Amino acid sequence: MSISFEGMMKIGLLSKSSENYSNSRILEEAQNLGLDIIHIDYTNCDLILNNEKPDILYNGQSLSGLDAVIPRVGIYKSIYGMAVLRHFEAMHVYSLNSSLGIARARDKLRTLQILSKKNLPFPNSAISNDSLNASKLLDKVGGTPVIIKLTEGLQGKGTVLAETKQSAKSIIEAFGLTNTSLILQEFIKESIGTDVRVFILNGKVIGSMIRSSNGEDFRSNLHLGGEAKKVKLTPREREIAVKAAKEFKLNVAGIDILRSDNGSLILEVNSCPGLEGIEKAMDKNIARLILEFVVSEVEKVKSKPSYHKRTHL
Ligand code: ADP
Protein backbone atom coordinates (compact mmCIF):
# COMPACT_ATOMS: atom_id res chain seq x y z
CA MET A 1 0.00 0.00 0.00
CA SER A 2 1.44 3.37 -0.93
CA ILE A 3 1.62 6.04 1.71
CA SER A 4 0.41 9.49 0.85
CA PHE A 5 2.04 12.43 2.56
CA GLU A 6 -0.38 14.99 1.19
CA GLY A 7 -2.49 17.20 3.37
CA MET A 8 0.35 17.95 5.79
CA MET A 9 -0.14 15.46 8.55
CA LYS A 10 0.66 17.13 11.86
CA ILE A 11 2.94 15.22 14.18
CA GLY A 12 4.33 16.16 17.59
CA LEU A 13 7.66 14.83 18.83
CA LEU A 14 7.07 14.67 22.58
CA SER A 15 10.41 14.95 24.35
CA LYS A 16 12.26 17.22 26.72
CA SER A 17 14.93 18.13 24.22
CA SER A 18 15.08 18.06 20.44
CA GLU A 19 18.83 17.87 20.35
CA ASN A 20 19.96 14.27 20.72
CA TYR A 21 20.67 12.06 17.69
CA SER A 22 17.33 10.19 17.74
CA ASN A 23 15.16 13.28 18.05
CA SER A 24 17.14 15.23 15.45
CA ARG A 25 16.83 12.32 13.00
CA ILE A 26 13.06 12.07 13.48
CA LEU A 27 12.66 15.83 12.92
CA GLU A 28 14.94 15.73 9.87
CA GLU A 29 13.22 12.74 8.23
CA ALA A 30 9.76 14.14 8.90
CA GLN A 31 10.78 17.25 7.03
CA ASN A 32 12.19 15.12 4.18
CA LEU A 33 8.81 13.39 3.97
CA GLY A 34 6.91 16.69 3.88
CA LEU A 35 5.26 16.15 7.25
CA ASP A 36 4.40 19.02 9.51
CA ILE A 37 6.30 18.12 12.69
CA ILE A 38 6.85 20.13 15.84
CA HIS A 39 8.97 19.40 18.84
CA ILE A 40 6.90 19.55 22.03
CA ASP A 41 8.75 19.89 25.32
CA TYR A 42 6.28 18.14 27.60
CA THR A 43 7.43 20.13 30.62
CA ASN A 44 5.88 23.21 28.95
CA CYS A 45 2.49 21.60 28.26
CA ASP A 46 -0.55 22.66 30.29
CA LEU A 47 -3.37 20.15 30.56
CA ILE A 48 -6.98 21.28 30.38
CA LEU A 49 -9.32 18.78 32.00
CA ASN A 50 -13.06 18.65 31.62
CA ASN A 51 -15.70 16.15 30.53
CA GLU A 52 -16.38 17.54 27.06
CA LYS A 53 -13.14 18.45 25.35
CA PRO A 54 -9.83 17.87 27.08
CA ASP A 55 -7.05 19.98 25.62
CA ILE A 56 -3.33 20.63 25.90
CA LEU A 57 -1.90 24.12 25.68
CA TYR A 58 1.65 24.63 24.53
CA ASN A 59 2.94 28.14 24.95
CA GLY A 60 -0.72 29.12 25.17
CA GLN A 61 -1.71 27.42 21.85
CA SER A 62 -4.05 24.42 21.68
CA LEU A 63 -2.50 21.16 20.45
CA SER A 64 -5.89 19.60 19.63
CA GLY A 65 -5.18 19.69 15.87
CA LEU A 66 -2.31 17.20 16.05
CA ASP A 67 -2.77 13.91 14.19
CA ALA A 68 -0.11 11.93 16.05
CA VAL A 69 2.56 12.07 18.70
CA ILE A 70 5.87 10.26 18.86
CA PRO A 71 6.56 9.93 22.58
CA ARG A 72 10.17 10.06 23.74
CA VAL A 73 9.68 10.79 27.42
CA GLY A 74 12.98 10.49 29.28
CA ILE A 75 13.66 10.30 33.00
CA TYR A 76 13.48 14.05 33.54
CA LYS A 77 9.97 14.87 34.88
CA SER A 78 8.82 11.55 33.50
CA ILE A 79 5.66 11.40 35.65
CA TYR A 80 4.51 14.68 34.11
CA GLY A 81 5.60 13.54 30.64
CA MET A 82 3.49 10.40 30.97
CA ALA A 83 0.48 12.45 32.14
CA VAL A 84 0.83 14.61 29.00
CA LEU A 85 0.94 11.46 26.85
CA ARG A 86 -2.21 10.06 28.52
CA HIS A 87 -3.90 13.39 27.86
CA PHE A 88 -3.07 13.15 24.16
CA GLU A 89 -4.63 9.68 24.22
CA ALA A 90 -7.74 11.11 25.89
CA MET A 91 -7.88 13.63 23.03
CA HIS A 92 -7.74 10.70 20.53
CA VAL A 93 -4.39 11.81 19.17
CA TYR A 94 -2.61 8.71 17.84
CA SER A 95 0.53 7.78 19.80
CA LEU A 96 3.29 5.64 18.28
CA ASN A 97 3.59 3.75 21.57
CA SER A 98 0.77 3.74 24.10
CA SER A 99 1.21 5.08 27.61
CA LEU A 100 0.41 1.57 28.85
CA GLY A 101 3.25 -0.02 26.87
CA ILE A 102 5.71 2.65 27.94
CA ALA A 103 4.72 2.35 31.62
CA ARG A 104 5.20 -1.43 31.48
CA ALA A 105 8.63 -1.24 29.88
CA ARG A 106 10.12 1.52 31.98
CA ASP A 107 9.39 -0.24 35.25
CA LYS A 108 12.05 -2.92 35.73
CA LEU A 109 9.99 -4.84 38.29
CA ARG A 110 6.90 -4.87 36.12
CA THR A 111 9.05 -5.92 33.15
CA LEU A 112 10.35 -8.98 35.00
CA GLN A 113 6.84 -9.86 36.17
CA ILE A 114 5.45 -9.65 32.62
CA LEU A 115 8.32 -11.69 31.18
CA SER A 116 7.70 -14.33 33.84
CA LYS A 117 3.93 -14.38 33.31
CA LYS A 118 4.22 -14.56 29.52
CA ASN A 119 6.76 -17.36 29.60
CA LEU A 120 9.50 -15.33 27.98
CA PRO A 121 13.05 -16.37 28.98
CA PHE A 122 15.02 -14.03 31.28
CA PRO A 123 17.85 -14.41 33.84
CA ASN A 124 16.75 -15.77 37.25
CA SER A 125 15.96 -12.76 39.39
CA ALA A 126 14.81 -11.78 42.85
CA ILE A 127 13.44 -8.44 44.00
CA SER A 128 13.52 -7.00 47.49
CA ASN A 129 12.53 -3.77 49.09
CA ASP A 130 14.75 -4.37 52.09
CA SER A 131 18.53 -4.68 52.07
CA LEU A 132 18.56 -7.10 55.04
CA ASN A 133 16.24 -9.46 53.18
CA ALA A 134 18.07 -8.98 49.89
CA SER A 135 21.32 -10.43 51.32
CA LYS A 136 19.44 -13.63 52.12
CA LEU A 137 18.23 -14.02 48.56
CA LEU A 138 21.63 -14.62 46.94
CA ASP A 139 21.11 -18.39 46.87
CA LYS A 140 17.80 -17.96 45.03
CA VAL A 141 19.63 -16.58 42.01
CA GLY A 142 22.58 -18.97 42.01
CA GLY A 143 24.94 -17.28 44.51
CA THR A 144 27.92 -15.15 43.43
CA PRO A 145 29.06 -13.64 41.15
CA VAL A 146 25.73 -11.82 41.04
CA ILE A 147 24.30 -8.78 39.30
CA ILE A 148 22.72 -6.16 41.57
CA LYS A 149 20.51 -3.48 40.04
CA LEU A 150 18.77 -0.43 41.31
CA THR A 151 15.23 -0.45 39.98
CA GLU A 152 15.74 3.07 38.76
CA GLY A 153 19.05 2.51 36.97
CA LEU A 154 19.68 4.04 33.59
CA GLN A 155 22.12 3.35 30.79
CA GLY A 156 23.92 0.82 32.94
CA LYS A 157 24.69 3.22 35.78
CA GLY A 158 22.59 1.47 38.42
CA THR A 159 23.86 -2.02 37.56
CA VAL A 160 26.84 -3.61 39.35
CA LEU A 161 28.55 -6.97 39.38
CA ALA A 162 29.47 -8.40 42.79
CA GLU A 163 32.13 -11.13 42.60
CA THR A 164 31.91 -12.45 46.15
CA LYS A 165 29.28 -12.88 48.85
CA GLN A 166 31.04 -10.27 50.96
CA SER A 167 31.09 -7.64 48.20
CA ALA A 168 27.46 -8.46 47.33
CA LYS A 169 26.48 -7.77 50.94
CA SER A 170 28.35 -4.44 51.02
CA ILE A 171 26.80 -3.31 47.73
CA ILE A 172 23.32 -4.32 48.87
CA GLU A 173 23.86 -2.35 52.10
CA ALA A 174 25.07 0.72 50.19
CA PHE A 175 22.24 0.49 47.64
CA GLY A 176 19.82 0.07 50.56
CA LEU A 177 20.60 3.67 51.53
CA THR A 178 19.14 4.92 48.25
CA ASN A 179 15.68 3.87 49.42
CA THR A 180 14.73 2.09 46.21
CA SER A 181 14.08 -1.59 45.77
CA LEU A 182 16.80 -3.90 44.47
CA ILE A 183 16.99 -6.60 41.85
CA LEU A 184 19.40 -9.49 42.31
CA GLN A 185 20.02 -11.33 39.09
CA GLU A 186 21.92 -14.38 37.95
CA PHE A 187 25.12 -13.18 36.24
CA ILE A 188 25.23 -14.50 32.66
CA LYS A 189 29.01 -14.81 32.49
CA GLU A 190 29.11 -16.19 28.93
CA SER A 191 27.76 -12.90 27.64
CA ILE A 192 30.15 -10.70 29.61
CA GLY A 193 30.43 -7.24 28.07
CA THR A 194 28.03 -7.99 25.20
CA ASP A 195 24.33 -7.91 24.52
CA VAL A 196 22.09 -8.03 21.48
CA ARG A 197 19.62 -5.24 20.71
CA VAL A 198 16.67 -6.22 18.54
CA PHE A 199 14.76 -3.30 17.04
CA ILE A 200 11.07 -4.04 16.48
CA LEU A 201 8.63 -1.96 14.45
CA ASN A 202 5.03 -3.01 13.93
CA GLY A 203 5.65 -6.60 15.07
CA LYS A 204 8.66 -7.13 12.80
CA VAL A 205 12.41 -7.12 13.35
CA ILE A 206 13.86 -4.19 11.41
CA GLY A 207 17.35 -4.26 12.85
CA SER A 208 19.65 -6.14 15.19
CA MET A 209 23.07 -5.35 16.56
CA ILE A 210 25.52 -6.76 19.04
CA ARG A 211 26.95 -4.25 21.50
CA SER A 212 30.28 -4.80 23.18
CA SER A 213 31.95 -2.86 25.94
CA ASN A 214 35.29 -1.50 24.83
CA GLY A 215 37.35 -2.96 27.63
CA GLU A 216 36.89 -4.78 30.88
CA ASP A 217 33.40 -3.45 31.66
CA PHE A 218 30.79 -6.21 32.05
CA ARG A 219 28.19 -3.70 30.77
CA SER A 220 27.76 -3.16 27.06
CA ASN A 221 25.83 0.14 27.12
CA LEU A 222 26.79 2.43 24.25
CA HIS A 223 26.50 5.38 26.62
CA LEU A 224 29.33 3.84 28.64
CA GLY A 225 31.60 3.69 25.60
CA GLY A 226 30.54 0.36 24.06
CA GLU A 227 30.42 -0.23 20.31
CA ALA A 228 27.80 -1.82 18.06
CA LYS A 229 27.86 -4.09 15.01
CA LYS A 230 25.11 -5.62 12.90
CA VAL A 231 24.35 -9.20 13.98
CA LYS A 232 22.32 -12.11 12.60
CA LEU A 233 19.66 -13.33 15.01
CA THR A 234 18.71 -16.94 15.64
CA PRO A 235 15.08 -17.85 14.85
CA ARG A 236 14.46 -18.17 18.61
CA GLU A 237 15.81 -14.66 19.25
CA ARG A 238 13.46 -13.26 16.60
CA GLU A 239 10.58 -15.15 18.11
CA ILE A 240 11.12 -13.96 21.70
CA ALA A 241 11.82 -10.36 20.66
CA VAL A 242 8.65 -10.14 18.54
CA LYS A 243 6.62 -11.79 21.29
CA ALA A 244 8.00 -9.42 23.95
CA ALA A 245 7.06 -6.32 21.93
CA LYS A 246 3.60 -7.77 21.41
CA GLU A 247 3.05 -8.66 25.07
CA PHE A 248 4.19 -5.20 26.18
CA LYS A 249 1.92 -3.66 23.51
CA LEU A 250 4.73 -1.68 21.90
CA ASN A 251 4.75 -0.75 18.19
CA VAL A 252 8.35 0.33 18.52
CA ALA A 253 10.63 -1.50 20.93
CA GLY A 254 14.26 -2.27 21.57
CA ILE A 255 14.54 -5.72 23.08
CA ASP A 256 17.87 -6.44 24.82
CA ILE A 257 18.99 -10.04 24.82
CA LEU A 258 21.84 -11.87 26.59
CA ARG A 259 23.23 -14.96 24.87
CA SER A 260 23.58 -17.59 27.60
CA ASP A 261 24.69 -21.22 27.38
CA ASN A 262 21.07 -22.14 28.06
CA GLY A 263 19.67 -20.04 25.25
CA SER A 264 18.97 -16.37 24.69
CA LEU A 265 17.44 -14.45 27.58
CA ILE A 266 15.58 -11.14 27.57
CA LEU A 267 17.27 -8.54 29.71
CA GLU A 268 15.22 -5.48 29.05
CA VAL A 269 12.39 -4.05 26.95
CA ASN A 270 12.89 -0.44 25.83
CA SER A 271 9.92 1.61 24.72
CA CYS A 272 12.05 4.44 23.44
CA PRO A 273 15.07 2.80 21.80
CA GLY A 274 17.83 5.11 20.60
CA LEU A 275 18.39 5.34 16.83
CA GLU A 276 22.07 6.17 16.59
CA GLY A 277 23.62 2.74 17.23
CA ILE A 278 21.06 0.84 15.18
CA GLU A 279 20.97 3.22 12.17
CA LYS A 280 24.74 3.17 11.97
CA ALA A 281 25.17 -0.58 12.55
CA MET A 282 22.46 -1.44 10.00
CA ASP A 283 23.17 1.45 7.63
CA LYS A 284 19.40 1.88 7.48
CA ASN A 285 17.04 4.84 7.68
CA ILE A 286 15.07 3.70 10.73
CA ALA A 287 13.70 7.18 11.49
CA ARG A 288 11.99 7.16 8.09
CA LEU A 289 10.50 3.69 8.63
CA ILE A 290 9.05 4.83 11.97
CA LEU A 291 7.50 7.93 10.41
CA GLU A 292 6.05 5.96 7.50
CA PHE A 293 4.45 3.63 10.03
CA VAL A 294 2.96 6.55 11.98
CA VAL A 295 1.54 8.02 8.75
CA SER A 296 -0.03 4.72 7.68
CA GLU A 297 -1.57 4.19 11.14
CA VAL A 298 -3.05 7.69 11.22
CA GLU A 299 -4.45 7.18 7.71
CA LYS A 300 -6.04 3.91 8.86
CA VAL A 301 -7.68 5.67 11.80
CA LYS A 302 -8.85 8.56 9.61
CA SER A 303 -10.42 6.26 7.03
CA LYS A 304 -12.76 4.76 9.65
CA PRO A 305 -16.28 6.26 9.52
CA SER A 306 -16.23 6.79 13.32
CA TYR A 307 -13.28 9.18 12.97
CA HIS A 308 -15.39 11.98 11.49
CA LYS A 309 -17.83 11.81 14.38
CA ARG A 310 -15.09 12.56 16.89
CA THR A 311 -14.91 16.01 18.25
CA HIS A 312 -11.48 15.86 19.79
CA LEU A 313 -9.14 15.43 16.84
P1 ADP B 1 20.26 -0.31 32.20
O1 ADP B 1 18.78 -0.52 32.16
O2 ADP B 1 20.68 0.78 33.12
O3 ADP B 1 20.89 -0.27 30.82
P2 ADP B 1 20.80 -3.13 32.38
O4 ADP B 1 20.07 -3.95 33.35
O5 ADP B 1 20.36 -3.21 30.96
O6 ADP B 1 20.86 -1.61 32.89
O7 ADP B 1 22.34 -3.54 32.43
C1 ADP B 1 23.37 -2.84 31.75
C2 ADP B 1 24.32 -3.82 31.07
O8 ADP B 1 24.89 -4.71 32.06
C3 ADP B 1 23.64 -4.74 30.07
O9 ADP B 1 23.54 -4.14 28.79
C4 ADP B 1 24.54 -5.97 30.07
O10 ADP B 1 25.66 -5.79 29.23
C5 ADP B 1 25.02 -6.03 31.54
N1 ADP B 1 24.15 -6.93 32.34
C6 ADP B 1 23.00 -6.59 32.96
N2 ADP B 1 22.44 -7.65 33.58
C7 ADP B 1 23.26 -8.70 33.36
C8 ADP B 1 23.23 -10.09 33.73
N3 ADP B 1 22.24 -10.58 34.49
N4 ADP B 1 24.26 -10.87 33.32
C9 ADP B 1 25.27 -10.37 32.56
N5 ADP B 1 25.36 -9.07 32.16
C10 ADP B 1 24.36 -8.24 32.55
Coordinates of C-alpha atoms and ligand atoms in Angstrom, one line a residue:
M1 CA 0.0 0.0 0.0
S2 CA 1.4 3.4 -0.9
I3 CA 1.6 6.0 1.7
S4 CA 0.4 9.5 0.9
F5 CA 2.0 12.4 2.6
E6 CA -0.4 15.0 1.2
G7 CA -2.5 17.2 3.4
M8 CA 0.4 18.0 5.8
M9 CA -0.1 15.5 8.6
K10 CA 0.7 17.1 11.9
I11 CA 2.9 15.2 14.2
G12 CA 4.3 16.2 17.6
L13 CA 7.7 14.8 18.8
L14 CA 7.1 14.7 22.6
S15 CA 10.4 15.0 24.4
K16 CA 12.3 17.2 26.7
S17 CA 14.9 18.1 24.2
S18 CA 15.1 18.1 20.4
E19 CA 18.8 17.9 20.3
N20 CA 20.0 14.3 20.7
Y21 CA 20.7 12.1 17.7
S22 CA 17.3 10.2 17.7
N23 CA 15.2 13.3 18.0
S24 CA 17.1 15.2 15.5
R25 CA 16.8 12.3 13.0
I26 CA 13.1 12.1 13.5
L27 CA 12.7 15.8 12.9
E28 CA 14.9 15.7 9.9
E29 CA 13.2 12.7 8.2
A30 CA 9.8 14.1 8.9
Q31 CA 10.8 17.3 7.0
N32 CA 12.2 15.1 4.2
L33 CA 8.8 13.4 4.0
G34 CA 6.9 16.7 3.9
L35 CA 5.3 16.1 7.3
D36 CA 4.4 19.0 9.5
I37 CA 6.3 18.1 12.7
I38 CA 6.9 20.1 15.8
H39 CA 9.0 19.4 18.8
I40 CA 6.9 19.6 22.0
D41 CA 8.7 19.9 25.3
Y42 CA 6.3 18.1 27.6
T43 CA 7.4 20.1 30.6
N44 CA 5.9 23.2 28.9
C45 CA 2.5 21.6 28.3
D46 CA -0.5 22.7 30.3
L47 CA -3.4 20.2 30.6
I48 CA -7.0 21.3 30.4
L49 CA -9.3 18.8 32.0
N50 CA -13.1 18.6 31.6
N51 CA -15.7 16.1 30.5
E52 CA -16.4 17.5 27.1
K53 CA -13.1 18.4 25.4
P54 CA -9.8 17.9 27.1
D55 CA -7.0 20.0 25.6
I56 CA -3.3 20.6 25.9
L57 CA -1.9 24.1 25.7
Y58 CA 1.7 24.6 24.5
N59 CA 2.9 28.1 25.0
G60 CA -0.7 29.1 25.2
Q61 CA -1.7 27.4 21.9
S62 CA -4.0 24.4 21.7
L63 CA -2.5 21.2 20.4
S64 CA -5.9 19.6 19.6
G65 CA -5.2 19.7 15.9
L66 CA -2.3 17.2 16.0
D67 CA -2.8 13.9 14.2
A68 CA -0.1 11.9 16.0
V69 CA 2.6 12.1 18.7
I70 CA 5.9 10.3 18.9
P71 CA 6.6 9.9 22.6
R72 CA 10.2 10.1 23.7
V73 CA 9.7 10.8 27.4
G74 CA 13.0 10.5 29.3
I75 CA 13.7 10.3 33.0
Y76 CA 13.5 14.1 33.5
K77 CA 10.0 14.9 34.9
S78 CA 8.8 11.6 33.5
I79 CA 5.7 11.4 35.6
Y80 CA 4.5 14.7 34.1
G81 CA 5.6 13.5 30.6
M82 CA 3.5 10.4 31.0
A83 CA 0.5 12.5 32.1
V84 CA 0.8 14.6 29.0
L85 CA 0.9 11.5 26.9
R86 CA -2.2 10.1 28.5
H87 CA -3.9 13.4 27.9
F88 CA -3.1 13.2 24.2
E89 CA -4.6 9.7 24.2
A90 CA -7.7 11.1 25.9
M91 CA -7.9 13.6 23.0
H92 CA -7.7 10.7 20.5
V93 CA -4.4 11.8 19.2
Y94 CA -2.6 8.7 17.8
S95 CA 0.5 7.8 19.8
L96 CA 3.3 5.6 18.3
N97 CA 3.6 3.7 21.6
S98 CA 0.8 3.7 24.1
S99 CA 1.2 5.1 27.6
L100 CA 0.4 1.6 28.9
G101 CA 3.3 0.0 26.9
I102 CA 5.7 2.6 27.9
A103 CA 4.7 2.4 31.6
R104 CA 5.2 -1.4 31.5
A105 CA 8.6 -1.2 29.9
R106 CA 10.1 1.5 32.0
D107 CA 9.4 -0.2 35.3
K108 CA 12.1 -2.9 35.7
L109 CA 10.0 -4.8 38.3
R110 CA 6.9 -4.9 36.1
T111 CA 9.0 -5.9 33.1
L112 CA 10.3 -9.0 35.0
Q113 CA 6.8 -9.9 36.2
I114 CA 5.4 -9.7 32.6
L115 CA 8.3 -11.7 31.2
S116 CA 7.7 -14.3 33.8
K117 CA 3.9 -14.4 33.3
K118 CA 4.2 -14.6 29.5
N119 CA 6.8 -17.4 29.6
L120 CA 9.5 -15.3 28.0
P121 CA 13.1 -16.4 29.0
F122 CA 15.0 -14.0 31.3
P123 CA 17.8 -14.4 33.8
N124 CA 16.8 -15.8 37.3
S125 CA 16.0 -12.8 39.4
A126 CA 14.8 -11.8 42.9
I127 CA 13.4 -8.4 44.0
S128 CA 13.5 -7.0 47.5
N129 CA 12.5 -3.8 49.1
D130 CA 14.8 -4.4 52.1
S131 CA 18.5 -4.7 52.1
L132 CA 18.6 -7.1 55.0
N133 CA 16.2 -9.5 53.2
A134 CA 18.1 -9.0 49.9
S135 CA 21.3 -10.4 51.3
K136 CA 19.4 -13.6 52.1
L137 CA 18.2 -14.0 48.6
L138 CA 21.6 -14.6 46.9
D139 CA 21.1 -18.4 46.9
K140 CA 17.8 -18.0 45.0
V141 CA 19.6 -16.6 42.0
G142 CA 22.6 -19.0 42.0
G143 CA 24.9 -17.3 44.5
T144 CA 27.9 -15.2 43.4
P145 CA 29.1 -13.6 41.1
V146 CA 25.7 -11.8 41.0
I147 CA 24.3 -8.8 39.3
I148 CA 22.7 -6.2 41.6
K149 CA 20.5 -3.5 40.0
L150 CA 18.8 -0.4 41.3
T151 CA 15.2 -0.5 40.0
E152 CA 15.7 3.1 38.8
G153 CA 19.0 2.5 37.0
L154 CA 19.7 4.0 33.6
Q155 CA 22.1 3.4 30.8
G156 CA 23.9 0.8 32.9
K157 CA 24.7 3.2 35.8
G158 CA 22.6 1.5 38.4
T159 CA 23.9 -2.0 37.6
V160 CA 26.8 -3.6 39.4
L161 CA 28.6 -7.0 39.4
A162 CA 29.5 -8.4 42.8
E163 CA 32.1 -11.1 42.6
T164 CA 31.9 -12.5 46.2
K165 CA 29.3 -12.9 48.9
Q166 CA 31.0 -10.3 51.0
S167 CA 31.1 -7.6 48.2
A168 CA 27.5 -8.5 47.3
K169 CA 26.5 -7.8 50.9
S170 CA 28.4 -4.4 51.0
I171 CA 26.8 -3.3 47.7
I172 CA 23.3 -4.3 48.9
E173 CA 23.9 -2.3 52.1
A174 CA 25.1 0.7 50.2
F175 CA 22.2 0.5 47.6
G176 CA 19.8 0.1 50.6
L177 CA 20.6 3.7 51.5
T178 CA 19.1 4.9 48.2
N179 CA 15.7 3.9 49.4
T180 CA 14.7 2.1 46.2
S181 CA 14.1 -1.6 45.8
L182 CA 16.8 -3.9 44.5
I183 CA 17.0 -6.6 41.8
L184 CA 19.4 -9.5 42.3
Q185 CA 20.0 -11.3 39.1
E186 CA 21.9 -14.4 37.9
F187 CA 25.1 -13.2 36.2
I188 CA 25.2 -14.5 32.7
K189 CA 29.0 -14.8 32.5
E190 CA 29.1 -16.2 28.9
S191 CA 27.8 -12.9 27.6
I192 CA 30.1 -10.7 29.6
G193 CA 30.4 -7.2 28.1
T194 CA 28.0 -8.0 25.2
D195 CA 24.3 -7.9 24.5
V196 CA 22.1 -8.0 21.5
R197 CA 19.6 -5.2 20.7
V198 CA 16.7 -6.2 18.5
F199 CA 14.8 -3.3 17.0
I200 CA 11.1 -4.0 16.5
L201 CA 8.6 -2.0 14.5
N202 CA 5.0 -3.0 13.9
G203 CA 5.6 -6.6 15.1
K204 CA 8.7 -7.1 12.8
V205 CA 12.4 -7.1 13.3
I206 CA 13.9 -4.2 11.4
G207 CA 17.4 -4.3 12.8
S208 CA 19.6 -6.1 15.2
M209 CA 23.1 -5.3 16.6
I210 CA 25.5 -6.8 19.0
R211 CA 26.9 -4.2 21.5
S212 CA 30.3 -4.8 23.2
S213 CA 32.0 -2.9 25.9
N214 CA 35.3 -1.5 24.8
G215 CA 37.4 -3.0 27.6
E216 CA 36.9 -4.8 30.9
D217 CA 33.4 -3.5 31.7
F218 CA 30.8 -6.2 32.0
R219 CA 28.2 -3.7 30.8
S220 CA 27.8 -3.2 27.1
N221 CA 25.8 0.1 27.1
L222 CA 26.8 2.4 24.3
H223 CA 26.5 5.4 26.6
L224 CA 29.3 3.8 28.6
G225 CA 31.6 3.7 25.6
G226 CA 30.5 0.4 24.1
E227 CA 30.4 -0.2 20.3
A228 CA 27.8 -1.8 18.1
K229 CA 27.9 -4.1 15.0
K230 CA 25.1 -5.6 12.9
V231 CA 24.3 -9.2 14.0
K232 CA 22.3 -12.1 12.6
L233 CA 19.7 -13.3 15.0
T234 CA 18.7 -16.9 15.6
P235 CA 15.1 -17.8 14.8
R236 CA 14.5 -18.2 18.6
E237 CA 15.8 -14.7 19.3
R238 CA 13.5 -13.3 16.6
E239 CA 10.6 -15.2 18.1
I240 CA 11.1 -14.0 21.7
A241 CA 11.8 -10.4 20.7
V242 CA 8.6 -10.1 18.5
K243 CA 6.6 -11.8 21.3
A244 CA 8.0 -9.4 24.0
A245 CA 7.1 -6.3 21.9
K246 CA 3.6 -7.8 21.4
E247 CA 3.1 -8.7 25.1
F248 CA 4.2 -5.2 26.2
K249 CA 1.9 -3.7 23.5
L250 CA 4.7 -1.7 21.9
N251 CA 4.8 -0.8 18.2
V252 CA 8.4 0.3 18.5
A253 CA 10.6 -1.5 20.9
G254 CA 14.3 -2.3 21.6
I255 CA 14.5 -5.7 23.1
D256 CA 17.9 -6.4 24.8
I257 CA 19.0 -10.0 24.8
L258 CA 21.8 -11.9 26.6
R259 CA 23.2 -15.0 24.9
S260 CA 23.6 -17.6 27.6
D261 CA 24.7 -21.2 27.4
N262 CA 21.1 -22.1 28.1
G263 CA 19.7 -20.0 25.2
S264 CA 19.0 -16.4 24.7
L265 CA 17.4 -14.4 27.6
I266 CA 15.6 -11.1 27.6
L267 CA 17.3 -8.5 29.7
E268 CA 15.2 -5.5 29.0
V269 CA 12.4 -4.1 26.9
N270 CA 12.9 -0.4 25.8
S271 CA 9.9 1.6 24.7
C272 CA 12.0 4.4 23.4
P273 CA 15.1 2.8 21.8
G274 CA 17.8 5.1 20.6
L275 CA 18.4 5.3 16.8
E276 CA 22.1 6.2 16.6
G277 CA 23.6 2.7 17.2
I278 CA 21.1 0.8 15.2
E279 CA 21.0 3.2 12.2
K280 CA 24.7 3.2 12.0
A281 CA 25.2 -0.6 12.5
M282 CA 22.5 -1.4 10.0
D283 CA 23.2 1.4 7.6
K284 CA 19.4 1.9 7.5
N285 CA 17.0 4.8 7.7
I286 CA 15.1 3.7 10.7
A287 CA 13.7 7.2 11.5
R288 CA 12.0 7.2 8.1
L289 CA 10.5 3.7 8.6
I290 CA 9.1 4.8 12.0
L291 CA 7.5 7.9 10.4
E292 CA 6.0 6.0 7.5
F293 CA 4.5 3.6 10.0
V294 CA 3.0 6.6 12.0
V295 CA 1.5 8.0 8.8
S296 CA 0.0 4.7 7.7
E297 CA -1.6 4.2 11.1
V298 CA -3.1 7.7 11.2
E299 CA -4.5 7.2 7.7
K300 CA -6.0 3.9 8.9
V301 CA -7.7 5.7 11.8
K302 CA -8.9 8.6 9.6
S303 CA -10.4 6.3 7.0
K304 CA -12.8 4.8 9.6
P305 CA -16.3 6.3 9.5
S306 CA -16.2 6.8 13.3
Y307 CA -13.3 9.2 13.0
H308 CA -15.4 12.0 11.5
K309 CA -17.8 11.8 14.4
R310 CA -15.1 12.6 16.9
T311 CA -14.9 16.0 18.2
H312 CA -11.5 15.9 19.8
L313 CA -9.1 15.4 16.8
Ligands
ADP1 P1 20.3 -0.3 32.2 O1 18.8 -0.5 32.2 O2 20.7 0.8 33.1 O3 20.9 -0.3 30.8 P2 20.8 -3.1 32.4 O4 20.1 -3.9 33.3 O5 20.4 -3.2 31.0 O6 20.9 -1.6 32.9 O7 22.3 -3.5 32.4 C1 23.4 -2.8 31.7 C2 24.3 -3.8 31.1 O8 24.9 -4.7 32.1 C3 23.6 -4.7 30.1 O9 23.5 -4.1 28.8 C4 24.5 -6.0 30.1 O10 25.7 -5.8 29.2 C5 25.0 -6.0 31.5 N1 24.2 -6.9 32.3 C6 23.0 -6.6 33.0 N2 22.4 -7.6 33.6 C7 23.3 -8.7 33.4 C8 23.2 -10.1 33.7 N3 22.2 -10.6 34.5 N4 24.3 -10.9 33.3 C9 25.3 -10.4 32.6 N5 25.4 -9.1 32.2 C10 24.4 -8.2 32.6

